mmCIF file of C-alpha atoms in Angstrom:
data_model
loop_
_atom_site.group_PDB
_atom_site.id
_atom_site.type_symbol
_atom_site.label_atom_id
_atom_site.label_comp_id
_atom_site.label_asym_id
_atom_site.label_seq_id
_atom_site.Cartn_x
_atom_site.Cartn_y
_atom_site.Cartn_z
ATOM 1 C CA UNK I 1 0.000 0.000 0.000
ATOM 2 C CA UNK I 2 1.318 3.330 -1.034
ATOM 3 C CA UNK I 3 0.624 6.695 0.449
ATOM 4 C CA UNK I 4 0.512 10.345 -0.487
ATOM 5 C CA UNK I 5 3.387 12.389 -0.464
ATOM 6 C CA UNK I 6 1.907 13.746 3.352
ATOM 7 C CA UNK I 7 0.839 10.911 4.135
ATOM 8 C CA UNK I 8 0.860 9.264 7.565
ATOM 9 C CA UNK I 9 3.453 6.557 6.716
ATOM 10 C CA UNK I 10 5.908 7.378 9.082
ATOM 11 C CA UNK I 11 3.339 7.069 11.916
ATOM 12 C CA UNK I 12 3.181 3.357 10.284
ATOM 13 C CA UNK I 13 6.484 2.834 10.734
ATOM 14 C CA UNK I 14 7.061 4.398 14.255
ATOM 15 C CA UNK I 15 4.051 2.618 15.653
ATOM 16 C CA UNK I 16 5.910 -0.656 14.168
ATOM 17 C CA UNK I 17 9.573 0.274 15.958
ATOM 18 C CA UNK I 18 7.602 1.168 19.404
ATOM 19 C CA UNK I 19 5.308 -2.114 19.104
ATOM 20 C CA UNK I 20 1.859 -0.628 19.221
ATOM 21 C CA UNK I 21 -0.047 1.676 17.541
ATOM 22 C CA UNK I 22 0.554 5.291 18.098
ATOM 23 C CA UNK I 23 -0.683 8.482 16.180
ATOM 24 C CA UNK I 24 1.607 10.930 17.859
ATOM 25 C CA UNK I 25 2.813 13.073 14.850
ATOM 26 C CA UNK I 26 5.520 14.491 17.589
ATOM 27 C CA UNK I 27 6.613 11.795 19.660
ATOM 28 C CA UNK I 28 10.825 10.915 19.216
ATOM 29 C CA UNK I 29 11.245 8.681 16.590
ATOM 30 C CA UNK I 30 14.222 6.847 14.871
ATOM 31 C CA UNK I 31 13.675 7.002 10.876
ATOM 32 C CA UNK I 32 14.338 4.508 8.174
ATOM 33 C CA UNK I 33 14.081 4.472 4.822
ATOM 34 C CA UNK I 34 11.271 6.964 3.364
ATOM 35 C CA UNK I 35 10.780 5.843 -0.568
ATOM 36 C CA UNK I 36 9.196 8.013 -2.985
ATOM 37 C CA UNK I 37 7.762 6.294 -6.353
ATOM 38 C CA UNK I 38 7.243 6.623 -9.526
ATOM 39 C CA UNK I 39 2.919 6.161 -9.365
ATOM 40 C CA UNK I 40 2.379 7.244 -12.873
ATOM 41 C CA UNK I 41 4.939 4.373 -14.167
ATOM 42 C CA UNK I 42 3.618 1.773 -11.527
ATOM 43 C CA UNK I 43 -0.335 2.394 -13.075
ATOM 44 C CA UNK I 44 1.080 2.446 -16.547
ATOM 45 C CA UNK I 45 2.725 -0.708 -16.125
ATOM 46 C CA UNK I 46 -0.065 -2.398 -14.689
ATOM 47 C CA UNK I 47 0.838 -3.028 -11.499
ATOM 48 C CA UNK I 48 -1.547 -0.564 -9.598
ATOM 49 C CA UNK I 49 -5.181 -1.257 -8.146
ATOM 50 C CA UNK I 50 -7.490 0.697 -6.272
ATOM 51 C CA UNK I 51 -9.524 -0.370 -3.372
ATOM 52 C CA UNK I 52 -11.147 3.166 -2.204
ATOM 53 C CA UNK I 53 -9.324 3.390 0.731
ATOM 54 C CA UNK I 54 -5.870 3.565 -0.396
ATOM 55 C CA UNK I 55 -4.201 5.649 -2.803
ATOM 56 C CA UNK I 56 -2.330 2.996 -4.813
ATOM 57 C CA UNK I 57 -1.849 -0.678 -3.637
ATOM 58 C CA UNK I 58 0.488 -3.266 -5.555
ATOM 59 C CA UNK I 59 -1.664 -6.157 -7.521
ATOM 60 C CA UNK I 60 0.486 -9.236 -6.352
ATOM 61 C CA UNK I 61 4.170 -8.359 -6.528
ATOM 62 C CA UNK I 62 6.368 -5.778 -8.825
ATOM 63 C CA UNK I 63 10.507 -4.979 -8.493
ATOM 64 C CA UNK I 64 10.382 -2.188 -6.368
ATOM 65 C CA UNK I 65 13.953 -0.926 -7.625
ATOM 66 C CA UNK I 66 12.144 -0.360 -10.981
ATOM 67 C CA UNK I 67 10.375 2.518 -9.489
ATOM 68 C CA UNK I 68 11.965 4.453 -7.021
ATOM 69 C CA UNK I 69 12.328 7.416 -7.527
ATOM 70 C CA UNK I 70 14.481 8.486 -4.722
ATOM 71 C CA UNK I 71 15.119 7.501 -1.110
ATOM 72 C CA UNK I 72 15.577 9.549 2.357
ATOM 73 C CA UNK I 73 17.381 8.401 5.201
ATOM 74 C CA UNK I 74 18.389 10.853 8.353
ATOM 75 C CA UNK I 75 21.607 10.361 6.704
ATOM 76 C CA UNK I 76 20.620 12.947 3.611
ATOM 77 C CA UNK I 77 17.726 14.981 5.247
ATOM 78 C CA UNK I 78 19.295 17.595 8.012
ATOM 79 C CA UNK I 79 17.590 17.728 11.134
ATOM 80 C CA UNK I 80 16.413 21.637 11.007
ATOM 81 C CA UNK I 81 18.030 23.581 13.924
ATOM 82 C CA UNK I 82 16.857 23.939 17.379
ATOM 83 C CA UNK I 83 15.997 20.532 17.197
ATOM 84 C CA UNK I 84 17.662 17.523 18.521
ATOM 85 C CA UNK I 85 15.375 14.910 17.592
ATOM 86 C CA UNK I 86 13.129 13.147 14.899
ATOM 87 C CA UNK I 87 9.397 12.951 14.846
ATOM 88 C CA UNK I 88 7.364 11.458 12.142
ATOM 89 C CA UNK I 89 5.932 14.694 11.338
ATOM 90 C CA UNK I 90 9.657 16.370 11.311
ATOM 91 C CA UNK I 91 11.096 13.822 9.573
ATOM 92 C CA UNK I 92 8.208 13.493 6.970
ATOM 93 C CA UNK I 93 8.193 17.373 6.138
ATOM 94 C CA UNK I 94 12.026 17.565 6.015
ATOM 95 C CA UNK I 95 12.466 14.560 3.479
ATOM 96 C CA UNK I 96 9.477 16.024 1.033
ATOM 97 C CA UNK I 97 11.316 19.874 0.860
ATOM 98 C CA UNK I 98 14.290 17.944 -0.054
ATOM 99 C CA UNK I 99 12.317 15.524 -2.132
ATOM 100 C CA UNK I 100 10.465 18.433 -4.127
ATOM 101 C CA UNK I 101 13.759 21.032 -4.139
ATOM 102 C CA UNK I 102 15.163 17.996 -7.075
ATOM 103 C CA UNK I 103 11.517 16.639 -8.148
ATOM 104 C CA UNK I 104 8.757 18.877 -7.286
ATOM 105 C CA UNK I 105 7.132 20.748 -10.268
#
């Protein structure tokens, strides 16, 4: 299942590296990879379908290499100053303004 570009995905992931659910958009949180796609290739190619609830889910299995587009780590995103920590929301807004500085049009 994919997600929109501010989407809640990270809250996904967090709530998976603390062990239960949590929709704190501010709690501390250690990132990992976020991936950003190539949707218009994955629906040309046939992989896409639509369930109403999600924006784009895979129809069995496609090579994800294929259709990155680019990926963020804590690595290549800065934490902004005054801060000294990650939170899914931080981390989420940082990696898109460094996502759409190279892609965004």
């Amino acid at each position: 299942m994919f997600d929109h570009l501010y989407g809640c995905s990270e809250l996904v992931v967090n709530s998976r590296n603390i062990g239960k659910v949590c929709t704190d958009p501010n709690i501390r949180y250690n990132p990992g990879i976020r991936m950003y796609f190539d949707a218009h290739k994955i629906i040309l190619d046939g992989f896409a379908v639509r369930d109403g609830a999600h924006i784009i889910k895979i129809k069995d299995k496609m090579r994800i290499t294929d259709y990155i587009v680019y990926m963020y780590d804590e690595t290549n995103v800065d934490l902004p100053k005054g801060m000294d920590f990650w939170t899914p929301s931080l981390f989420t807004d940082e990696a898109n303004k460094s996502f759409l500085k190279v892609y965004g049009k």
